[in-house]
Amino acid sequence: SPPTVVYPAIQEEIFKVSSNLKVEDILNGKPVKHLLMSLNWYEWKKNIPLALKAFWDFLDMLPNPDQIKDYDLVIAGGYDDAVIENKEVYDQLVKMVSDLKLPKD
């Protein structure tokens, strides 16, 4: 028989949000022109630091430094305090944001 793909079940209720919800609501009222997202488990194999570094490199290439405020990177995903790897990846990302002097808001 041909191979098939079995996808994990999704809890649909977690995706049901008010139709009035806007990205600005998620980002504490900050207007957003360009939103980039990285959605992963906080695991080393996902190489989330690469997304952060690529975002920093992208901002560095913008012709006008004032444009930086028009771009946001949201890193979100599966995280469990009980999983040491998740904490290590998160701590590395926090350190990178500080080292690269990226704005945190």
PDB file of N, CA, C and O in Angstrom, residues 23-92:
ATOM      1  N   VAL A  23      -3.086  41.401  15.882  1.00  0.00           N
ATOM      2  CA  VAL A  23      -1.691  41.168  16.239  1.00  0.00           C
ATOM      3  C   VAL A  23      -1.240  42.203  17.256  1.00  0.00           C
ATOM      4  O   VAL A  23      -0.507  41.908  18.184  1.00  0.00           O
ATOM      5  N   GLU A  24      -1.708  43.442  17.113  1.00  0.00           N
ATOM      6  CA  GLU A  24      -1.322  44.507  18.035  1.00  0.00           C
ATOM      7  C   GLU A  24      -1.700  44.159  19.471  1.00  0.00           C
ATOM      8  O   GLU A  24      -1.014  44.540  20.412  1.00  0.00           O
ATOM      9  N   ASP A  25      -2.813  43.421  19.627  1.00  0.00           N
ATOM     10  CA  ASP A  25      -3.225  43.021  20.970  1.00  0.00           C
ATOM     11  C   ASP A  25      -2.208  42.060  21.584  1.00  0.00           C
ATOM     12  O   ASP A  25      -1.929  42.116  22.773  1.00  0.00           O
ATOM     13  N   ILE A  26      -1.657  41.188  20.764  1.00  0.00           N
ATOM     14  CA  ILE A  26      -0.676  40.222  21.246  1.00  0.00           C
ATOM     15  C   ILE A  26       0.628  40.926  21.612  1.00  0.00           C
ATOM     16  O   ILE A  26       1.302  40.559  22.561  1.00  0.00           O
ATOM     17  N   LEU A  27       0.976  41.962  20.871  1.00  0.00           N
ATOM     18  CA  LEU A  27       2.242  42.678  21.087  1.00  0.00           C
ATOM     19  C   LEU A  27       2.043  43.930  21.939  1.00  0.00           C
ATOM     20  O   LEU A  27       2.700  44.939  21.751  1.00  0.00           O
ATOM     21  N   ASN A  28       1.115  43.857  22.894  1.00  0.00           N
ATOM     22  CA  ASN A  28       0.891  44.942  23.857  1.00  0.00           C
ATOM     23  C   ASN A  28       0.594  46.287  23.208  1.00  0.00           C
ATOM     24  O   ASN A  28       1.103  47.318  23.630  1.00  0.00           O
ATOM     25  N   GLY A  29      -0.200  46.276  22.154  1.00  0.00           N
ATOM     26  CA  GLY A  29      -0.639  47.520  21.546  1.00  0.00           C
ATOM     27  C   GLY A  29       0.324  48.131  20.545  1.00  0.00           C
ATOM     28  O   GLY A  29       0.034  49.153  19.947  1.00  0.00           O
ATOM     29  N   LYS A  30       1.481  47.517  20.352  1.00  0.00           N
ATOM     30  CA  LYS A  30       2.456  48.067  19.409  1.00  0.00           C
ATOM     31  C   LYS A  30       1.963  47.827  17.987  1.00  0.00           C
ATOM     32  O   LYS A  30       1.671  46.697  17.615  1.00  0.00           O
ATOM     33  N   PRO A  31       1.876  48.888  17.168  1.00  0.00           N
ATOM     34  CA  PRO A  31       1.485  48.671  15.776  1.00  0.00           C
ATOM     35  C   PRO A  31       2.544  47.827  15.054  1.00  0.00           C
ATOM     36  O   PRO A  31       3.727  47.980  15.315  1.00  0.00           O
ATOM     37  N   VAL A  32       2.086  46.966  14.183  1.00  0.00           N
ATOM     38  CA  VAL A  32       2.999  46.060  13.492  1.00  0.00           C
ATOM     39  C   VAL A  32       2.883  46.263  11.990  1.00  0.00           C
ATOM     40  O   VAL A  32       1.789  46.239  11.449  1.00  0.00           O
ATOM     41  N   LYS A  33       4.010  46.476  11.347  1.00  0.00           N
ATOM     42  CA  LYS A  33       4.018  46.550   9.893  1.00  0.00           C
ATOM     43  C   LYS A  33       4.432  45.207   9.305  1.00  0.00           C
ATOM     44  O   LYS A  33       3.831  44.717   8.373  1.00  0.00           O
ATOM     45  N   HIS A  34       5.496  44.630   9.872  1.00  0.00           N
ATOM     46  CA  HIS A  34       6.017  43.357   9.368  1.00  0.00           C
ATOM     47  C   HIS A  34       6.290  42.438  10.544  1.00  0.00           C
ATOM     48  O   HIS A  34       7.109  42.750  11.411  1.00  0.00           O
ATOM     49  N   LEU A  35       5.631  41.300  10.558  1.00  0.00           N
ATOM     50  CA  LEU A  35       5.771  40.348  11.652  1.00  0.00           C
ATOM     51  C   LEU A  35       6.358  39.049  11.113  1.00  0.00           C
ATOM     52  O   LEU A  35       5.829  38.462  10.177  1.00  0.00           O
ATOM     53  N   LEU A  36       7.445  38.624  11.704  1.00  0.00           N
ATOM     54  CA  LEU A  36       8.072  37.346  11.374  1.00  0.00           C
ATOM     55  C   LEU A  36       7.908  36.448  12.587  1.00  0.00           C
ATOM     56  O   LEU A  36       8.037  36.908  13.730  1.00  0.00           O
ATOM     57  N   MET A  37       7.635  35.176  12.350  1.00  0.00           N
ATOM     58  CA  MET A  37       7.408  34.265  13.470  1.00  0.00           C
ATOM     59  C   MET A  37       8.228  33.008  13.315  1.00  0.00           C
ATOM     60  O   MET A  37       8.427  32.506  12.211  1.00  0.00           O
ATOM     61  N   SER A  38       8.674  32.506  14.447  1.00  0.00           N
ATOM     62  CA  SER A  38       9.332  31.207  14.515  1.00  0.00           C
ATOM     63  C   SER A  38       8.558  30.385  15.536  1.00  0.00           C
ATOM     64  O   SER A  38       8.537  30.724  16.722  1.00  0.00           O
ATOM     65  N   LEU A  39       7.892  29.362  15.083  1.00  0.00           N
ATOM     66  CA  LEU A  39       7.089  28.503  15.957  1.00  0.00           C
ATOM     67  C   LEU A  39       7.707  27.119  15.999  1.00  0.00           C
ATOM     68  O   LEU A  39       7.681  26.395  15.005  1.00  0.00           O
ATOM     69  N   ASN A  40       8.289  26.770  17.122  1.00  0.00           N
ATOM     70  CA  ASN A  40       8.995  25.494  17.271  1.00  0.00           C
ATOM     71  C   ASN A  40       8.972  25.060  18.725  1.00  0.00           C
ATOM     72  O   ASN A  40       8.712  25.848  19.614  1.00  0.00           O
ATOM     73  N   TRP A  41       9.333  23.815  18.944  1.00  0.00           N
ATOM     74  CA  TRP A  41       9.692  23.396  20.285  1.00  0.00           C
ATOM     75  C   TRP A  41      11.043  24.022  20.603  1.00  0.00           C
ATOM     76  O   TRP A  41      11.864  24.217  19.711  1.00  0.00           O
ATOM     77  N   TYR A  42      11.299  24.355  21.834  1.00  0.00           N
ATOM     78  CA  TYR A  42      12.582  24.915  22.250  1.00  0.00           C
ATOM     79  C   TYR A  42      13.583  23.770  22.399  1.00  0.00           C
ATOM     80  O   TYR A  42      13.900  23.329  23.494  1.00  0.00           O
ATOM     81  N   GLU A  43      14.038  23.287  21.250  1.00  0.00           N
ATOM     82  CA  GLU A  43      14.993  22.174  21.193  1.00  0.00           C
ATOM     83  C   GLU A  43      16.171  22.586  20.329  1.00  0.00           C
ATOM     84  O   GLU A  43      16.016  23.345  19.368  1.00  0.00           O
ATOM     85  N   TRP A  44      17.357  22.073  20.648  1.00  0.00           N
ATOM     86  CA  TRP A  44      18.556  22.426  19.886  1.00  0.00           C
ATOM     87  C   TRP A  44      18.418  22.060  18.419  1.00  0.00           C
ATOM     88  O   TRP A  44      18.865  22.799  17.545  1.00  0.00           O
ATOM     89  N   LYS A  45      17.788  20.927  18.129  1.00  0.00           N
ATOM     90  CA  LYS A  45      17.697  20.491  16.730  1.00  0.00           C
ATOM     91  C   LYS A  45      16.870  21.445  15.867  1.00  0.00           C
ATOM     92  O   LYS A  45      16.985  21.444  14.653  1.00  0.00           O
ATOM     93  N   LYS A  46      16.049  22.293  16.493  1.00  0.00           N
ATOM     94  CA  LYS A  46      15.249  23.267  15.742  1.00  0.00           C
ATOM     95  C   LYS A  46      16.070  24.498  15.354  1.00  0.00           C
ATOM     96  O   LYS A  46      15.662  25.278  14.513  1.00  0.00           O
ATOM     97  N   ASN A  47      17.223  24.687  15.984  1.00  0.00           N
ATOM     98  CA  ASN A  47      18.157  25.779  15.690  1.00  0.00           C
ATOM     99  C   ASN A  47      17.473  27.151  15.682  1.00  0.00           C
ATOM    100  O   ASN A  47      17.646  27.950  14.752  1.00  0.00           O
ATOM    101  N   ILE A  48      16.717  27.422  16.728  1.00  0.00           N
ATOM    102  CA  ILE A  48      16.037  28.711  16.842  1.00  0.00           C
ATOM    103  C   ILE A  48      17.032  29.872  16.892  1.00  0.00           C
ATOM    104  O   ILE A  48      16.749  30.943  16.342  1.00  0.00           O
ATOM    105  N   PRO A  49      18.220  29.702  17.495  1.00  0.00           N
ATOM    106  CA  PRO A  49      19.184  30.810  17.454  1.00  0.00           C
ATOM    107  C   PRO A  49      19.506  31.268  16.028  1.00  0.00           C
ATOM    108  O   PRO A  49      19.798  32.435  15.800  1.00  0.00           O
ATOM    109  N   LEU A  50      19.418  30.380  15.064  1.00  0.00           N
ATOM    110  CA  LEU A  50      19.658  30.754  13.669  1.00  0.00           C
ATOM    111  C   LEU A  50      18.605  31.770  13.199  1.00  0.00           C
ATOM    112  O   LEU A  50      18.932  32.725  12.487  1.00  0.00           O
ATOM    113  N   ALA A  51      17.354  31.581  13.602  1.00  0.00           N
ATOM    114  CA  ALA A  51      16.301  32.540  13.233  1.00  0.00           C
ATOM    115  C   ALA A  51      16.597  33.907  13.835  1.00  0.00           C
ATOM    116  O   ALA A  51      16.426  34.931  13.170  1.00  0.00           O
ATOM    117  N   LEU A  52      17.044  33.922  15.076  1.00  0.00           N
ATOM    118  CA  LEU A  52      17.372  35.183  15.728  1.00  0.00           C
ATOM    119  C   LEU A  52      18.559  35.866  15.056  1.00  0.00           C
ATOM    120  O   LEU A  52      18.538  37.066  14.803  1.00  0.00           O
ATOM    121  N   LYS A  53      19.572  35.090  14.728  1.00  0.00           N
ATOM    122  CA  LYS A  53      20.760  35.642  14.054  1.00  0.00           C
ATOM    123  C   LYS A  53      20.378  36.161  12.663  1.00  0.00           C
ATOM    124  O   LYS A  53      20.822  37.241  12.248  1.00  0.00           O
ATOM    125  N   ALA A  54      19.569  35.418  11.929  1.00  0.00           N
ATOM    126  CA  ALA A  54      19.131  35.860  10.591  1.00  0.00           C
ATOM    127  C   ALA A  54      18.328  37.148  10.691  1.00  0.00           C
ATOM    128  O   ALA A  54      18.471  38.051   9.852  1.00  0.00           O
ATOM    129  N   PHE A  55      17.486  37.260  11.711  1.00  0.00           N
ATOM    130  CA  PHE A  55      16.707  38.478  11.911  1.00  0.00           C
ATOM    131  C   PHE A  55      17.637  39.656  12.187  1.00  0.00           C
ATOM    132  O   PHE A  55      17.480  40.737  11.621  1.00  0.00           O
ATOM    133  N   TRP A  56      18.635  39.445  13.037  1.00  0.00           N
ATOM    134  CA  TRP A  56      19.607  40.495  13.346  1.00  0.00           C
ATOM    135  C   TRP A  56      20.353  40.915  12.083  1.00  0.00           C
ATOM    136  O   TRP A  56      20.545  42.097  11.830  1.00  0.00           O
ATOM    137  N   ASP A  57      20.785  39.936  11.275  1.00  0.00           N
ATOM    138  CA  ASP A  57      21.486  40.246  10.027  1.00  0.00           C
ATOM    139  C   ASP A  57      20.586  41.037   9.071  1.00  0.00           C
ATOM    140  O   ASP A  57      21.030  41.968   8.410  1.00  0.00           O
ATOM    141  N   PHE A  58      19.307  40.656   9.020  1.00  0.00           N
ATOM    142  CA  PHE A  58      18.343  41.360   8.176  1.00  0.00           C
ATOM    143  C   PHE A  58      18.206  42.818   8.618  1.00  0.00           C
ATOM    144  O   PHE A  58      18.256  43.736   7.801  1.00  0.00           O
ATOM    145  N   LEU A  59      18.037  43.033   9.918  1.00  0.00           N
ATOM    146  CA  LEU A  59      17.904  44.400  10.428  1.00  0.00           C
ATOM    147  C   LEU A  59      19.154  45.216  10.134  1.00  0.00           C
ATOM    148  O   LEU A  59      19.066  46.405   9.815  1.00  0.00           O
ATOM    149  N   ASP A  60      20.301  44.578  10.207  1.00  0.00           N
ATOM    150  CA  ASP A  60      21.567  45.255   9.950  1.00  0.00           C
ATOM    151  C   ASP A  60      21.682  45.695   8.486  1.00  0.00           C
ATOM    152  O   ASP A  60      22.399  46.647   8.181  1.00  0.00           O
ATOM    153  N   MET A  61      20.986  45.017   7.592  1.00  0.00           N
ATOM    154  CA  MET A  61      21.055  45.342   6.163  1.00  0.00           C
ATOM    155  C   MET A  61      20.044  46.409   5.734  1.00  0.00           C
ATOM    156  O   MET A  61      20.105  46.897   4.604  1.00  0.00           O
ATOM    157  N   LEU A  62      19.126  46.772   6.604  1.00  0.00           N
ATOM    158  CA  LEU A  62      18.131  47.773   6.224  1.00  0.00           C
ATOM    159  C   LEU A  62      18.822  49.091   5.890  1.00  0.00           C
ATOM    160  O   LEU A  62      19.715  49.526   6.618  1.00  0.00           O
ATOM    161  N   PRO A  63      18.418  49.727   4.801  1.00  0.00           N
ATOM    162  CA  PRO A  63      19.085  50.964   4.384  1.00  0.00           C
ATOM    163  C   PRO A  63      18.868  52.128   5.349  1.00  0.00           C
ATOM    164  O   PRO A  63      19.703  53.011   5.455  1.00  0.00           O
ATOM    165  N   ASN A  64      17.760  52.105   6.056  1.00  0.00           N
ATOM    166  CA  ASN A  64      17.440  53.192   6.971  1.00  0.00           C
ATOM    167  C   ASN A  64      17.246  52.606   8.370  1.00  0.00           C
ATOM    168  O   ASN A  64      16.322  51.823   8.592  1.00  0.00           O
ATOM    169  N   PRO A  65      18.091  52.979   9.333  1.00  0.00           N
ATOM    170  CA  PRO A  65      17.964  52.428  10.695  1.00  0.00           C
ATOM    171  C   PRO A  65      16.598  52.682  11.327  1.00  0.00           C
ATOM    172  O   PRO A  65      16.184  51.934  12.211  1.00  0.00           O
ATOM    173  N   ASP A  66      15.892  53.702  10.883  1.00  0.00           N
ATOM    174  CA  ASP A  66      14.557  53.963  11.427  1.00  0.00           C
ATOM    175  C   ASP A  66      13.564  52.862  11.060  1.00  0.00           C
ATOM    176  O   ASP A  66      12.518  52.736  11.689  1.00  0.00           O
ATOM    177  N   GLN A  67      13.875  52.064  10.040  1.00  0.00           N
ATOM    178  CA  GLN A  67      12.979  50.986   9.616  1.00  0.00           C
ATOM    179  C   GLN A  67      12.964  49.820  10.605  1.00  0.00           C
ATOM    180  O   GLN A  67      12.046  49.003  10.578  1.00  0.00           O
ATOM    181  N   ILE A  68      13.962  49.740  11.451  1.00  0.00           N
ATOM    182  CA  ILE A  68      14.053  48.616  12.392  1.00  0.00           C
ATOM    183  C   ILE A  68      12.771  48.483  13.207  1.00  0.00           C
ATOM    184  O   ILE A  68      12.299  47.381  13.457  1.00  0.00           O
ATOM    185  N   LYS A  69      12.190  49.599  13.599  1.00  0.00           N
ATOM    186  CA  LYS A  69      10.976  49.564  14.422  1.00  0.00           C
ATOM    187  C   LYS A  69       9.777  48.967  13.685  1.00  0.00           C
ATOM    188  O   LYS A  69       8.775  48.616  14.310  1.00  0.00           O
ATOM    189  N   ASP A  70       9.871  48.841  12.367  1.00  0.00           N
ATOM    190  CA  ASP A  70       8.757  48.310  11.577  1.00  0.00           C
ATOM    191  C   ASP A  70       8.725  46.784  11.544  1.00  0.00           C
ATOM    192  O   ASP A  70       7.795  46.206  10.998  1.00  0.00           O
ATOM    193  N   TYR A  71       9.738  46.142  12.111  1.00  0.00           N
ATOM    194  CA  TYR A  71       9.853  44.684  12.035  1.00  0.00           C
ATOM    195  C   TYR A  71       9.866  44.079  13.429  1.00  0.00           C
ATOM    196  O   TYR A  71      10.510  44.587  14.337  1.00  0.00           O
ATOM    197  N   ASP A  72       9.136  42.989  13.569  1.00  0.00           N
ATOM    198  CA  ASP A  72       9.112  42.252  14.828  1.00  0.00           C
ATOM    199  C   ASP A  72       9.326  40.778  14.540  1.00  0.00           C
ATOM    200  O   ASP A  72       8.808  40.237  13.551  1.00  0.00           O
ATOM    201  N   LEU A  73      10.075  40.137  15.419  1.00  0.00           N
ATOM    202  CA  LEU A  73      10.249  38.687  15.365  1.00  0.00           C
ATOM    203  C   LEU A  73       9.644  38.127  16.636  1.00  0.00           C
ATOM    204  O   LEU A  73      10.020  38.525  17.742  1.00  0.00           O
ATOM    205  N   VAL A  74       8.699  37.223  16.480  1.00  0.00           N
ATOM    206  CA  VAL A  74       8.092  36.542  17.617  1.00  0.00           C
ATOM    207  C   VAL A  74       8.585  35.103  17.591  1.00  0.00           C
ATOM    208  O   VAL A  74       8.435  34.413  16.571  1.00  0.00           O
ATOM    209  N   ILE A  75       9.202  34.694  18.674  1.00  0.00           N
ATOM    210  CA  ILE A  75       9.645  33.306  18.815  1.00  0.00           C
ATOM    211  C   ILE A  75       8.737  32.675  19.862  1.00  0.00           C
ATOM    212  O   ILE A  75       8.681  33.130  21.005  1.00  0.00           O
ATOM    213  N   ALA A  76       8.028  31.642  19.461  1.00  0.00           N
ATOM    214  CA  ALA A  76       7.081  30.989  20.359  1.00  0.00           C
ATOM    215  C   ALA A  76       7.061  29.503  20.060  1.00  0.00           C
ATOM    216  O   ALA A  76       7.538  29.062  19.022  1.00  0.00           O
ATOM    217  N   GLY A  77       6.508  28.756  20.978  1.00  0.00           N
ATOM    218  CA  GLY A  77       6.388  27.336  20.723  1.00  0.00           C
ATOM    219  C   GLY A  77       6.301  26.522  21.992  1.00  0.00           C
ATOM    220  O   GLY A  77       6.042  27.054  23.066  1.00  0.00           O
ATOM    221  N   GLY A  78       6.573  25.240  21.829  1.00  0.00           N
ATOM    222  CA  GLY A  78       6.482  24.320  22.949  1.00  0.00           C
ATOM    223  C   GLY A  78       7.606  24.526  23.939  1.00  0.00           C
ATOM    224  O   GLY A  78       8.778  24.561  23.570  1.00  0.00           O
ATOM    225  N   TYR A  79       7.240  24.690  25.205  1.00  0.00           N
ATOM    226  CA  TYR A  79       8.215  24.906  26.263  1.00  0.00           C
ATOM    227  C   TYR A  79       7.692  24.244  27.526  1.00  0.00           C
ATOM    228  O   TYR A  79       6.530  24.408  27.891  1.00  0.00           O
ATOM    229  N   ASP A  80       8.576  23.503  28.176  1.00  0.00           N
ATOM    230  CA  ASP A  80       8.217  22.825  29.415  1.00  0.00           C
ATOM    231  C   ASP A  80       9.348  23.048  30.407  1.00  0.00           C
ATOM    232  O   ASP A  80      10.490  22.682  30.134  1.00  0.00           O
ATOM    233  N   ASP A  81       9.043  23.671  31.547  1.00  0.00           N
ATOM    234  CA  ASP A  81      10.059  23.923  32.574  1.00  0.00           C
ATOM    235  C   ASP A  81      10.760  22.655  33.032  1.00  0.00           C
ATOM    236  O   ASP A  81      11.897  22.706  33.502  1.00  0.00           O
ATOM    237  N   ALA A  82      10.080  21.525  32.908  1.00  0.00           N
ATOM    238  CA  ALA A  82      10.661  20.266  33.367  1.00  0.00           C
ATOM    239  C   ALA A  82      11.695  19.701  32.387  1.00  0.00           C
ATOM    240  O   ALA A  82      12.431  18.783  32.728  1.00  0.00           O
ATOM    241  N   VAL A  83      11.752  20.256  31.180  1.00  0.00           N
ATOM    242  CA  VAL A  83      12.686  19.757  30.167  1.00  0.00           C
ATOM    243  C   VAL A  83      13.913  20.671  30.153  1.00  0.00           C
ATOM    244  O   VAL A  83      13.826  21.846  29.771  1.00  0.00           O
ATOM    245  N   ILE A  84      15.033  20.147  30.575  1.00  0.00           N
ATOM    246  CA  ILE A  84      16.263  20.940  30.691  1.00  0.00           C
ATOM    247  C   ILE A  84      16.643  21.564  29.351  1.00  0.00           C
ATOM    248  O   ILE A  84      17.048  22.727  29.287  1.00  0.00           O
ATOM    249  N   GLU A  85      16.500  20.823  28.266  1.00  0.00           N
ATOM    250  CA  GLU A  85      16.854  21.336  26.942  1.00  0.00           C
ATOM    251  C   GLU A  85      16.051  22.597  26.602  1.00  0.00           C
ATOM    252  O   GLU A  85      16.593  23.556  26.050  1.00  0.00           O
ATOM    253  N   ASN A  86      14.760  22.597  26.929  1.00  0.00           N
ATOM    254  CA  ASN A  86      13.923  23.772  26.658  1.00  0.00           C
ATOM    255  C   ASN A  86      14.475  25.003  27.367  1.00  0.00           C
ATOM    256  O   ASN A  86      14.574  26.089  26.788  1.00  0.00           O
ATOM    257  N   LYS A  87      14.849  24.840  28.626  1.00  0.00           N
ATOM    258  CA  LYS A  87      15.404  25.961  29.399  1.00  0.00           C
ATOM    259  C   LYS A  87      16.740  26.415  28.831  1.00  0.00           C
ATOM    260  O   LYS A  87      16.999  27.614  28.734  1.00  0.00           O
ATOM    261  N   GLU A  88      17.589  25.474  28.429  1.00  0.00           N
ATOM    262  CA  GLU A  88      18.887  25.827  27.849  1.00  0.00           C
ATOM    263  C   GLU A  88      18.722  26.642  26.570  1.00  0.00           C
ATOM    264  O   GLU A  88      19.414  27.642  26.361  1.00  0.00           O
ATOM    265  N   VAL A  89      17.817  26.220  25.698  1.00  0.00           N
ATOM    266  CA  VAL A  89      17.588  26.937  24.441  1.00  0.00           C
ATOM    267  C   VAL A  89      17.045  28.328  24.737  1.00  0.00           C
ATOM    268  O   VAL A  89      17.504  29.324  24.165  1.00  0.00           O
ATOM    269  N   TYR A  90      16.073  28.414  25.646  1.00  0.00           N
ATOM    270  CA  TYR A  90      15.501  29.712  26.009  1.00  0.00           C
ATOM    271  C   TYR A  90      16.588  30.639  26.562  1.00  0.00           C
ATOM    272  O   TYR A  90      16.695  31.798  26.166  1.00  0.00           O
ATOM    273  N   ASP A  91      17.400  30.120  27.477  1.00  0.00           N
ATOM    274  CA  ASP A  91      18.472  30.933  28.066  1.00  0.00           C
ATOM    275  C   ASP A  91      19.452  31.411  26.997  1.00  0.00           C
ATOM    276  O   ASP A  91      19.924  32.547  27.045  1.00  0.00           O
ATOM    277  N   GLN A  92      19.757  30.557  26.028  1.00  0.00           N
ATOM    278  CA  GLN A  92      20.645  30.951  24.934  1.00  0.00           C
ATOM    279  C   GLN A  92      20.033  32.084  24.115  1.00  0.00           C
ATOM    280  O   GLN A  92      20.717  33.036  23.735  1.00  0.00           O
TER     281      GLN A  92
END
